[in-house]
Coordinates of C-alpha atoms in Angstrom, one line a residue:
X1 CA -45.4 -103.9 130.1
X2 CA -48.3 -105.5 128.4
X3 CA -50.6 -104.0 131.0
X4 CA -49.3 -100.5 130.4
X5 CA -49.8 -101.0 126.6
X6 CA -53.3 -102.1 127.2
X7 CA -54.1 -99.1 129.4
X8 CA -52.5 -96.8 126.8
X9 CA -54.5 -98.3 124.0
X10 CA -57.7 -97.9 126.0
X11 CA -56.9 -94.3 126.7
X12 CA -56.3 -93.7 122.9
X13 CA -59.6 -95.5 122.1
X14 CA -61.4 -93.5 124.7
X15 CA -59.9 -90.3 123.4
X16 CA -60.9 -91.2 119.8
X17 CA -64.4 -92.1 121.0
X18 CA -64.6 -88.7 122.8
X19 CA -63.5 -86.9 119.6
X20 CA -66.1 -88.9 117.6
X21 CA -68.8 -88.1 120.1
X22 CA -67.9 -84.4 119.9
X23 CA -67.9 -84.5 116.1
X24 CA -71.3 -86.2 116.1
X25 CA -72.7 -83.8 118.7
X26 CA -71.7 -80.8 116.5
X27 CA -74.7 -79.4 114.6
X28 CA -73.6 -79.2 111.0
X29 CA -75.6 -77.9 108.0
X30 CA -74.4 -79.2 104.6
X31 CA -75.5 -76.6 102.0
X32 CA -75.3 -77.3 98.3
X33 CA -76.1 -75.2 95.3
X34 CA -75.3 -75.4 91.6
X35 CA -72.5 -72.8 91.4
X36 CA -69.8 -71.5 93.8
X37 CA -69.9 -68.1 95.4
X38 CA -67.4 -66.5 93.0
X39 CA -66.1 -63.9 95.5
X40 CA -66.3 -63.2 99.2
X41 CA -65.6 -59.5 98.7
X42 CA -69.1 -58.0 99.7
X43 CA -68.5 -55.0 97.3
X44 CA -67.5 -57.0 94.2
X45 CA -70.7 -58.5 92.9
X46 CA -74.4 -57.6 93.0
X47 CA -75.8 -61.1 93.4
X48 CA -78.5 -62.5 95.6
X49 CA -76.5 -65.8 96.0
X50 CA -73.3 -63.9 97.0
X51 CA -75.2 -61.6 99.4
X52 CA -77.0 -64.6 100.9
X53 CA -73.7 -66.3 101.8
X54 CA -71.7 -63.1 102.8
X55 CA -74.4 -62.1 105.2
X56 CA -73.4 -65.1 107.4
X57 CA -70.0 -63.5 107.8
X58 CA -70.6 -59.7 107.6
X59 CA -73.2 -57.4 109.0
X60 CA -74.5 -53.9 108.1
X61 CA -75.6 -50.9 110.1
X62 CA -79.1 -52.1 109.3
X63 CA -80.4 -55.3 107.9
X64 CA -83.6 -57.1 106.7
X65 CA -84.7 -59.6 109.4
X66 CA -86.4 -62.9 109.0
X67 CA -89.7 -61.2 108.5
X68 CA -88.3 -58.8 105.9
X69 CA -88.4 -55.8 108.2
X70 CA -85.6 -53.3 108.2
X71 CA -84.0 -53.2 111.6
X72 CA -80.9 -51.7 113.3
X73 CA -78.0 -54.0 113.5
X74 CA -74.4 -52.7 114.1
X75 CA -76.1 -49.3 114.7
X76 CA -78.3 -48.9 117.8
X77 CA -80.3 -46.1 116.2
X78 CA -80.0 -43.1 113.8
X79 CA -81.4 -39.7 113.3
X80 CA -81.9 -37.5 110.2
X81 CA -79.8 -34.4 110.7
X82 CA -81.0 -32.7 107.5
X83 CA -82.1 -33.6 104.0
X84 CA -78.7 -35.1 103.2
X85 CA -77.2 -36.3 106.5
X86 CA -77.9 -39.2 108.7
X87 CA -76.2 -39.7 112.1
X88 CA -75.7 -43.3 113.3
X89 CA -75.0 -44.4 116.8
X90 CA -73.0 -47.6 116.9
X91 CA -73.2 -50.6 119.2
X92 CA -70.2 -50.8 121.6
X93 CA -68.1 -53.8 122.3
X94 CA -68.5 -55.5 118.9
X95 CA -65.5 -57.2 117.6
X96 CA -64.5 -58.5 114.2
X97 CA -63.5 -62.1 113.8
X98 CA -59.8 -61.2 114.2
X99 CA -60.5 -59.5 117.5
X100 CA -60.4 -55.9 116.2
X101 CA -63.0 -53.5 117.7
X102 CA -65.8 -52.3 115.4
X103 CA -65.8 -48.4 115.5
X104 CA -66.7 -45.4 113.4
X105 CA -63.4 -45.7 111.5
X106 CA -64.6 -49.0 110.0
X107 CA -67.9 -47.3 108.8
X108 CA -65.9 -44.5 107.2
X109 CA -63.6 -47.0 105.5
X110 CA -66.5 -49.2 104.3
X111 CA -68.5 -46.2 102.9
X112 CA -65.4 -45.0 101.1
X113 CA -64.8 -48.5 99.7
X114 CA -68.4 -49.1 98.5
X115 CA -68.7 -45.7 96.8
X116 CA -65.4 -46.1 95.0
X117 CA -65.9 -46.0 91.2
X118 CA -64.5 -49.6 90.9
X119 CA -67.0 -51.0 93.5
X120 CA -69.0 -53.9 91.9
X121 CA -72.1 -52.8 93.9
X122 CA -71.7 -49.1 93.4
X123 CA -75.1 -49.0 92.0
X124 CA -76.6 -50.4 95.2
X125 CA -75.2 -47.4 97.1
X126 CA -76.0 -44.6 94.7
X127 CA -77.4 -42.2 97.4
X128 CA -74.3 -42.5 99.6
X129 CA -71.6 -39.8 99.3
X130 CA -69.3 -40.4 102.2
X131 CA -69.0 -40.8 106.0
X132 CA -67.6 -38.5 108.7
X133 CA -66.5 -39.8 112.1
X134 CA -67.9 -37.8 115.0
X135 CA -66.4 -40.0 117.7
X136 CA -65.5 -43.7 118.0
X137 CA -69.2 -44.7 118.1
X138 CA -70.9 -41.9 116.2
X139 CA -70.7 -41.4 112.5
X140 CA -72.5 -39.2 110.0
X141 CA -73.3 -40.6 106.6
X142 CA -73.7 -37.9 104.0
X143 CA -75.9 -38.3 100.9
X144 CA -75.6 -37.1 97.3
X145 CA -78.9 -35.4 97.7
X146 CA -82.3 -35.9 99.3
X147 CA -83.0 -39.6 99.2
X148 CA -85.8 -41.9 100.6
X149 CA -83.6 -45.0 99.8
X150 CA -80.5 -44.4 102.0
X151 CA -81.5 -47.0 104.7
X152 CA -82.5 -49.5 102.1
X153 CA -79.2 -49.1 100.4
X154 CA -77.3 -49.3 103.7
X155 CA -78.8 -52.8 104.3
X156 CA -76.6 -54.0 101.5
X157 CA -73.4 -52.3 102.7
X158 CA -71.7 -54.9 104.9
X159 CA -69.2 -53.4 107.3
X160 CA -65.5 -54.2 106.9
X161 CA -62.5 -53.7 109.2
X162 CA -60.4 -50.7 108.2
X163 CA -57.2 -52.1 109.9
X164 CA -57.6 -55.5 108.2
X165 CA -58.2 -53.8 104.8
X166 CA -55.1 -51.7 105.2
X167 CA -53.0 -54.6 106.4
X168 CA -53.9 -56.6 103.3
X169 CA -53.8 -53.7 100.8
X170 CA -57.5 -54.2 100.2
X171 CA -58.9 -50.7 100.8
X172 CA -59.9 -50.5 97.1
X173 CA -62.8 -52.8 96.1
X174 CA -62.8 -55.5 93.5
X175 CA -65.3 -56.0 90.7
X176 CA -66.6 -59.2 89.1
X177 CA -67.5 -57.2 86.0
X178 CA -64.0 -55.9 85.6
X179 CA -62.4 -59.2 86.5
X180 CA -60.4 -57.8 89.4
X181 CA -59.5 -59.8 92.6
X182 CA -57.8 -59.0 95.8
X183 CA -57.2 -60.3 99.4
X184 CA -60.9 -59.9 100.2
X185 CA -61.9 -62.2 97.3
X186 CA -60.9 -65.3 99.2
X187 CA -60.5 -64.1 102.8
X188 CA -63.0 -62.5 105.2
X189 CA -63.1 -60.6 108.5
X190 CA -66.6 -59.7 109.6
X191 CA -68.6 -59.2 112.8
X192 CA -71.3 -61.8 111.9
X193 CA -72.6 -65.0 113.3
X194 CA -70.2 -67.2 111.4
X195 CA -66.5 -67.0 110.4
X196 CA -64.7 -68.5 107.5
X197 CA -62.6 -71.5 108.4
X198 CA -61.6 -72.6 104.9
X199 CA -62.2 -71.9 101.2
X200 CA -61.4 -74.1 98.2
X201 CA -62.7 -72.4 95.2
X202 CA -65.3 -74.4 93.2
X203 CA -65.0 -77.2 95.8
X204 CA -66.0 -76.3 99.4
X205 CA -66.3 -73.5 101.9
X206 CA -66.6 -74.1 105.7
X207 CA -68.1 -71.6 108.1
X208 CA -67.9 -72.1 111.9
X209 CA -69.9 -70.5 114.6
X210 CA -68.5 -67.2 115.9
X211 CA -68.5 -67.9 119.6
X212 CA -67.8 -64.3 120.3
X213 CA -70.7 -63.0 118.2
X214 CA -72.2 -60.0 119.9
X215 CA -75.8 -61.2 119.4
X216 CA -75.1 -64.8 120.5
X217 CA -77.2 -64.6 123.7
X218 CA -80.2 -63.4 121.7
X219 CA -79.7 -65.9 118.9
X220 CA -82.0 -68.9 118.3
X221 CA -79.7 -70.7 116.0
X222 CA -77.8 -73.8 117.2
X223 CA -75.6 -74.4 114.2
X224 CA -71.9 -75.0 114.8
X225 CA -70.7 -75.5 111.3
X226 CA -71.9 -74.8 107.7
X227 CA -70.3 -76.8 104.9
X228 CA -71.1 -75.1 101.6
X229 CA -70.5 -77.1 98.4
X230 CA -71.0 -76.1 94.8
X231 CA -72.3 -79.1 92.9
X232 CA -72.9 -78.4 89.2
X233 CA -74.6 -81.7 88.4
X234 CA -78.3 -81.7 89.0
X235 CA -78.4 -85.4 89.5
X236 CA -75.6 -85.3 92.0
X237 CA -77.4 -82.7 94.1
X238 CA -80.6 -84.8 93.9
X239 CA -78.7 -87.9 95.0
X240 CA -77.2 -86.0 97.8
X241 CA -80.6 -84.9 99.1
X242 CA -82.0 -88.4 98.8
X243 CA -79.0 -89.9 100.7
X244 CA -79.0 -87.3 103.5
X245 CA -75.6 -86.0 102.4
X246 CA -77.1 -82.4 102.1
X247 CA -79.4 -80.6 104.5
X248 CA -80.2 -77.7 102.2
X249 CA -80.3 -77.2 98.4
X250 CA -81.6 -73.8 97.4
X251 CA -81.6 -74.2 93.6
X252 CA -83.4 -77.5 92.9
X253 CA -84.3 -78.4 89.3
X254 CA -88.1 -78.0 89.2
X255 CA -88.6 -81.3 87.5
X256 CA -87.1 -83.1 90.5
X257 CA -89.5 -81.6 93.1
X258 CA -92.4 -84.1 92.7
X259 CA -90.1 -87.0 93.4
X260 CA -88.6 -85.3 96.4
X261 CA -92.0 -84.5 97.8
X262 CA -92.7 -88.2 98.1
X263 CA -89.5 -88.9 100.1
X264 CA -89.5 -89.2 103.9
X265 CA -87.2 -86.9 105.9
X266 CA -87.3 -84.2 103.2
X267 CA -89.2 -80.9 103.1
X268 CA -89.9 -79.2 99.7
X269 CA -90.4 -75.4 99.9
X270 CA -91.6 -73.5 96.8
X271 CA -93.0 -70.0 96.6
X272 CA -93.0 -67.0 94.2
X273 CA -89.9 -64.8 94.3
X274 CA -89.2 -61.2 93.7
X275 CA -87.0 -61.9 90.7
X276 CA -87.9 -61.5 87.1
X277 CA -85.8 -63.3 84.5
X278 CA -85.2 -61.3 81.4
X279 CA -83.4 -61.4 78.0
X280 CA -81.3 -58.3 77.5
X281 CA -81.0 -56.9 73.9
X282 CA -78.0 -55.1 72.6
X283 CA -79.2 -51.6 71.5
X284 CA -75.7 -50.2 70.9
X285 CA -74.6 -49.1 67.4
X286 CA -72.8 -52.3 66.7
X287 CA -73.9 -55.9 66.9
X288 CA -71.3 -58.3 68.2
X289 CA -72.4 -60.8 65.5
X290 CA -72.1 -58.1 62.9
X291 CA -74.5 -55.4 61.6
X292 CA -76.9 -55.9 58.8
X293 CA -76.3 -53.4 56.0
X294 CA -74.5 -51.2 58.5
X295 CA -77.3 -51.3 61.0
X296 CA -78.1 -53.0 64.3
X297 CA -81.6 -54.5 63.9
X298 CA -82.1 -54.5 67.7
X299 CA -82.2 -50.7 67.7
X300 CA -85.6 -51.0 66.0
X301 CA -88.6 -51.3 68.3
X302 CA -90.5 -53.5 65.9
X303 CA -87.6 -56.0 65.9
X304 CA -87.6 -56.1 69.7
X305 CA -91.4 -56.6 69.6
X306 CA -91.0 -59.4 67.1
X307 CA -88.4 -61.2 69.2
X308 CA -90.8 -60.9 72.2
X309 CA -93.8 -62.2 70.2
X310 CA -91.8 -65.1 68.8
X311 CA -91.2 -66.7 72.2
X312 CA -94.0 -68.9 73.6
X313 CA -93.4 -67.9 77.2
X314 CA -96.5 -69.8 78.4
X315 CA -95.0 -73.0 77.1
X316 CA -91.6 -72.2 78.8
X317 CA -93.5 -71.7 82.1
X318 CA -95.5 -74.9 81.6
X319 CA -92.8 -77.2 80.4
X320 CA -89.4 -75.9 81.6
X321 CA -90.6 -74.2 84.8
X322 CA -93.0 -77.0 85.5
X323 CA -96.0 -74.7 85.9
X324 CA -94.5 -73.4 89.2
X325 CA -94.5 -69.8 88.2
X326 CA -96.2 -67.5 85.7
X327 CA -95.3 -65.3 82.7
X328 CA -94.0 -61.8 83.6
X329 CA -95.5 -59.0 81.6
X330 CA -93.9 -56.4 83.8
X331 CA -90.3 -55.6 84.8
X332 CA -90.9 -56.0 88.5
X333 CA -92.8 -58.4 90.7
X334 CA -96.1 -57.5 92.4
X335 CA -94.5 -57.0 95.8
X336 CA -92.1 -54.3 94.6
X337 CA -93.1 -50.7 95.0
X338 CA -93.8 -49.3 91.5
X339 CA -95.5 -52.4 90.1
X340 CA -98.6 -51.7 88.1
X341 CA -100.5 -54.6 86.5
X342 CA -102.7 -52.2 84.4
X343 CA -99.6 -51.0 82.5
X344 CA -98.2 -54.4 81.6
X345 CA -96.7 -55.3 78.3
X346 CA -99.5 -56.6 75.9
X347 CA -97.6 -58.7 73.3
X348 CA -98.9 -62.2 73.1
X349 CA -97.2 -65.2 71.4
X350 CA -97.7 -64.8 67.7
X351 CA -94.9 -66.0 65.4
X352 CA -96.8 -65.0 62.2
X353 CA -97.1 -61.4 63.5
X354 CA -93.5 -61.5 64.6
X355 CA -92.3 -62.4 61.1
X356 CA -94.5 -59.6 59.7
X357 CA -92.9 -57.1 62.1
X358 CA -89.5 -58.2 61.0
X359 CA -90.4 -57.6 57.4
X360 CA -91.9 -54.2 58.2
X361 CA -88.6 -53.3 59.9
X362 CA -86.7 -54.3 56.8
X363 CA -85.4 -57.7 57.9
X364 CA -87.7 -60.3 56.1
X365 CA -84.8 -62.8 56.0
X366 CA -83.9 -62.3 59.6
X367 CA -80.3 -61.9 60.9
X368 CA -77.8 -63.4 63.3
X369 CA -77.2 -62.6 67.0
X370 CA -74.6 -63.5 69.6
X371 CA -76.4 -65.2 72.5
X372 CA -74.8 -65.9 75.9
X373 CA -76.3 -67.8 78.8
X374 CA -75.1 -68.7 82.3
X375 CA -74.9 -71.8 84.4
X376 CA -76.0 -71.8 88.1
X377 CA -77.4 -68.3 88.3
X378 CA -81.1 -68.6 87.3
X379 CA -83.3 -71.7 87.6
X380 CA -83.3 -73.8 84.4
X381 CA -81.7 -71.0 82.5
X382 CA -79.8 -73.3 80.1
X383 CA -83.1 -75.0 79.1
X384 CA -85.0 -71.8 78.5
X385 CA -82.1 -70.2 76.6
X386 CA -82.2 -73.2 74.3
X387 CA -86.0 -72.9 73.9
X388 CA -85.6 -69.2 73.0
X389 CA -83.0 -70.1 70.4
X390 CA -85.5 -72.6 68.8
X391 CA -88.4 -70.1 68.8
X392 CA -86.3 -67.4 67.2
X393 CA -85.0 -69.7 64.5
X394 CA -88.6 -70.2 63.4
X395 CA -88.8 -66.5 62.4
X396 CA -85.4 -66.5 60.7
X397 CA -83.3 -65.1 63.6
X398 CA -80.2 -67.2 64.1
X399 CA -78.3 -67.2 67.3
X400 CA -74.9 -68.4 68.3
X401 CA -75.7 -69.7 71.8
X402 CA -72.8 -70.1 74.3
X403 CA -73.2 -71.1 78.0
X404 CA -70.7 -70.0 80.6
X405 CA -69.8 -70.3 84.2
X406 CA -70.9 -67.3 86.2
X407 CA -67.5 -65.6 86.6
X408 CA -66.8 -65.7 82.9
X409 CA -70.4 -64.8 81.9
X410 CA -70.5 -61.7 84.1
X411 CA -67.6 -60.1 82.2
X412 CA -69.1 -60.9 78.9
X413 CA -72.6 -59.6 79.8
X414 CA -71.6 -56.6 81.9
X415 CA -69.1 -55.3 79.3
X416 CA -71.5 -55.6 76.3
X417 CA -69.7 -58.4 74.6
X418 CA -72.9 -60.2 73.5
X419 CA -76.2 -59.3 71.7
X420 CA -78.5 -61.3 73.8
X421 CA -77.8 -61.9 77.5
X422 CA -79.9 -63.3 80.4
X423 CA -80.4 -61.3 83.6
X424 CA -82.5 -61.9 86.7
X425 CA -83.3 -58.9 88.9
X426 CA -85.0 -59.0 92.3
X427 CA -84.4 -55.4 93.3
X428 CA -82.4 -56.4 96.3
X429 CA -81.3 -55.3 98.8
X430 CA -83.6 -52.3 98.2
X431 CA -87.0 -54.1 97.8
X432 CA -88.0 -51.1 95.6
X433 CA -88.3 -50.3 91.9
X434 CA -85.7 -47.6 92.3
X435 CA -83.2 -50.4 92.0
X436 CA -84.2 -51.5 88.4
X437 CA -84.9 -47.9 87.3
X438 CA -81.6 -46.5 88.5
X439 CA -79.4 -49.5 87.5
X440 CA -81.0 -51.1 84.5
X441 CA -83.2 -48.5 82.8
X442 CA -81.5 -45.1 83.3
X443 CA -78.9 -44.4 80.6
X444 CA -75.3 -45.0 81.6
X445 CA -73.7 -41.8 83.0
X446 CA -70.4 -43.3 84.3
X447 CA -71.6 -42.6 87.8
X448 CA -74.5 -43.8 89.9
X449 CA -76.9 -44.4 86.9
X450 CA -77.1 -47.3 84.5
X451 CA -74.5 -49.6 86.1
X452 CA -76.4 -52.7 84.7
X453 CA -77.9 -51.0 81.6
X454 CA -76.7 -53.9 79.6
X455 CA -78.7 -53.0 76.4
X456 CA -77.2 -49.4 76.4
X457 CA -80.8 -48.2 76.4
X458 CA -81.5 -44.5 76.5
X459 CA -84.8 -42.6 76.7
X460 CA -84.5 -39.0 78.0
X461 CA -88.1 -39.1 79.3
X462 CA -87.4 -42.2 81.3
X463 CA -84.2 -40.7 82.7
X464 CA -86.1 -37.6 83.8
X465 CA -88.8 -39.5 85.6
X466 CA -86.1 -41.6 87.4
X467 CA -84.1 -38.6 88.4
X468 CA -87.3 -36.9 89.8
X469 CA -88.0 -40.0 91.9
X470 CA -84.5 -40.1 93.4
X471 CA -85.1 -37.1 95.6
X472 CA -88.9 -37.3 96.0
X473 CA -89.7 -37.9 99.7
X474 CA -93.4 -38.1 99.3
X475 CA -94.0 -41.9 99.0
X476 CA -97.1 -41.9 96.7
X477 CA -95.6 -39.3 94.4
X478 CA -92.3 -41.2 94.2
X479 CA -94.1 -44.5 93.5
X480 CA -96.0 -42.9 90.7
X481 CA -92.9 -41.5 89.1
X482 CA -91.2 -45.0 89.3
X483 CA -94.3 -46.6 87.8
X484 CA -94.4 -44.1 85.0
X485 CA -90.7 -44.7 84.2
X486 CA -91.2 -48.5 84.3
X487 CA -94.3 -48.3 82.0
X488 CA -92.5 -46.2 79.4
X489 CA -89.4 -48.5 79.4
X490 CA -91.5 -51.6 79.2
X491 CA -93.0 -50.4 76.0
X492 CA -89.6 -49.7 74.6
X493 CA -88.5 -53.3 75.4
X494 CA -84.8 -53.1 76.0
X495 CA -85.4 -56.2 78.1
X496 CA -87.8 -59.0 77.3
X497 CA -89.4 -60.3 80.5
X498 CA -89.8 -64.0 80.6
X499 CA -91.2 -65.2 84.0
X500 CA -91.1 -64.7 87.7
X501 CA -88.5 -67.1 89.0
X502 CA -89.8 -69.4 91.7
X503 CA -87.9 -69.9 94.9
X504 CA -87.4 -73.7 95.2
X505 CA -85.6 -75.2 98.2
X506 CA -85.3 -78.7 99.5
X507 CA -84.2 -79.2 103.1
X508 CA -83.8 -82.0 105.6
X509 CA -86.9 -82.1 107.9
X510 CA -84.4 -81.6 110.8
X511 CA -83.6 -78.1 109.6
X512 CA -86.0 -75.4 110.7
X513 CA -85.6 -72.5 108.4
X514 CA -87.8 -69.7 107.0
X515 CA -88.0 -69.3 103.2
X516 CA -88.7 -65.8 102.1
X517 CA -89.5 -64.4 98.6
X518 CA -86.1 -62.7 98.4
X519 CA -84.4 -66.2 98.2
X520 CA -81.9 -65.2 100.8
X521 CA -80.7 -68.1 103.1
X522 CA -80.5 -66.9 106.7
X523 CA -79.1 -69.7 108.7
X524 CA -78.4 -67.6 111.8
X525 CA -82.2 -67.7 112.3
X526 CA -82.4 -71.5 111.7
X527 CA -82.0 -74.5 113.9
X528 CA -81.4 -78.2 113.7
X529 CA -83.6 -80.7 115.6

């Protein structure tokens, strides 16, 4: 009997050892960032962080590859039928994570969902009208008019499974701005390289390799599991990198980078990004903090200029951003089509002139503004929000500063419930100034224009230039129209540009990954040594 027990125990130990060896053999990437991905619904939230994570699960007809080139993905190819129609030919044999076939029905359902008025990324699909199934693997996508941006926009439309959406009553999209949620908020079913194994909001998400991924044979990645953790504490993320607990942190406090560069086993990656960080100024009729003598001071251009000139943006870049970027005097980064350095904003730091401008505008004693900032969305935002508050106080402008989690903040900002908001805009997934022109600078029309026009800014000449660029197919003419619209809006200052946000990642030296200026993590191109 004792002999049998000994054999049994040995078998158990051997089995445990085998399990341990298998677990150790598994290639796991532990990914930490400051804030959670607030929603897994790919049509709910126009966010680089959300897009970056969701792209591991879902795929589009086309996508930006690791070299930032647009390439066919779920589609094999396409052709332009006429000025307002594109025909896509789909890859055959692709399956969603639940085993359903990917067909033209799913494209039709996805286009219907993303163009729905309640879609949180409706502005990123403004040229798309609808989709018509030709056969199971051929689909026509119809446009609202002539558009040079349809393919760029389609790179951000991740394809969803019609049957799955219908089964879970999720055919209508959700929206972070409107505070709506649904089944797709916490559950997924894509065709991509990883599938969702578990989600605990604000705690952990686990992705596992999709063994049936249709591109598995061509893939270079060898990652079996991704463990994503939101870690709000900067010191905890730092300690996790130093101890080897994390393999990737993609929003590292800039002040920690010099120390991390001295550590063995760690790679520090810093480069300029496409994102500009702004302050958004409420130009509606009513201030949330209360009008002054029945007026909103922010509607006066001299007041907006004064607020701009009161901020020492060079000091913010040097001290808070650790000299790892530069002041932005344009609304878009140099790599974005439409950028023109010669038409930059020319308002230097000058608090005395700022006070004089306030007096000229009729506010010598200043006024009070509601000011809302966000955690975990933009690098060091809490610190530069506090710095802006101090600078403005020196010219008599008081602010009630509140800092919120991203989900709470989005509803406050996007619904105009503050006077000063923060916003970062990288013009993704379009890589084109049409994004900022159409979503931030065109007046709100309740449709495709002005979805993120937080200031409620309106300039008819700017609107006209943007509308001309929408259907202009000649590239040089279109870029000039976009540049003209940007230059005019920049002089009006509905947004105060602060700086170009750097991309700062810290990785284990065992993780081979490309860092691009769009700050999108693409682990399906990565590998572990």
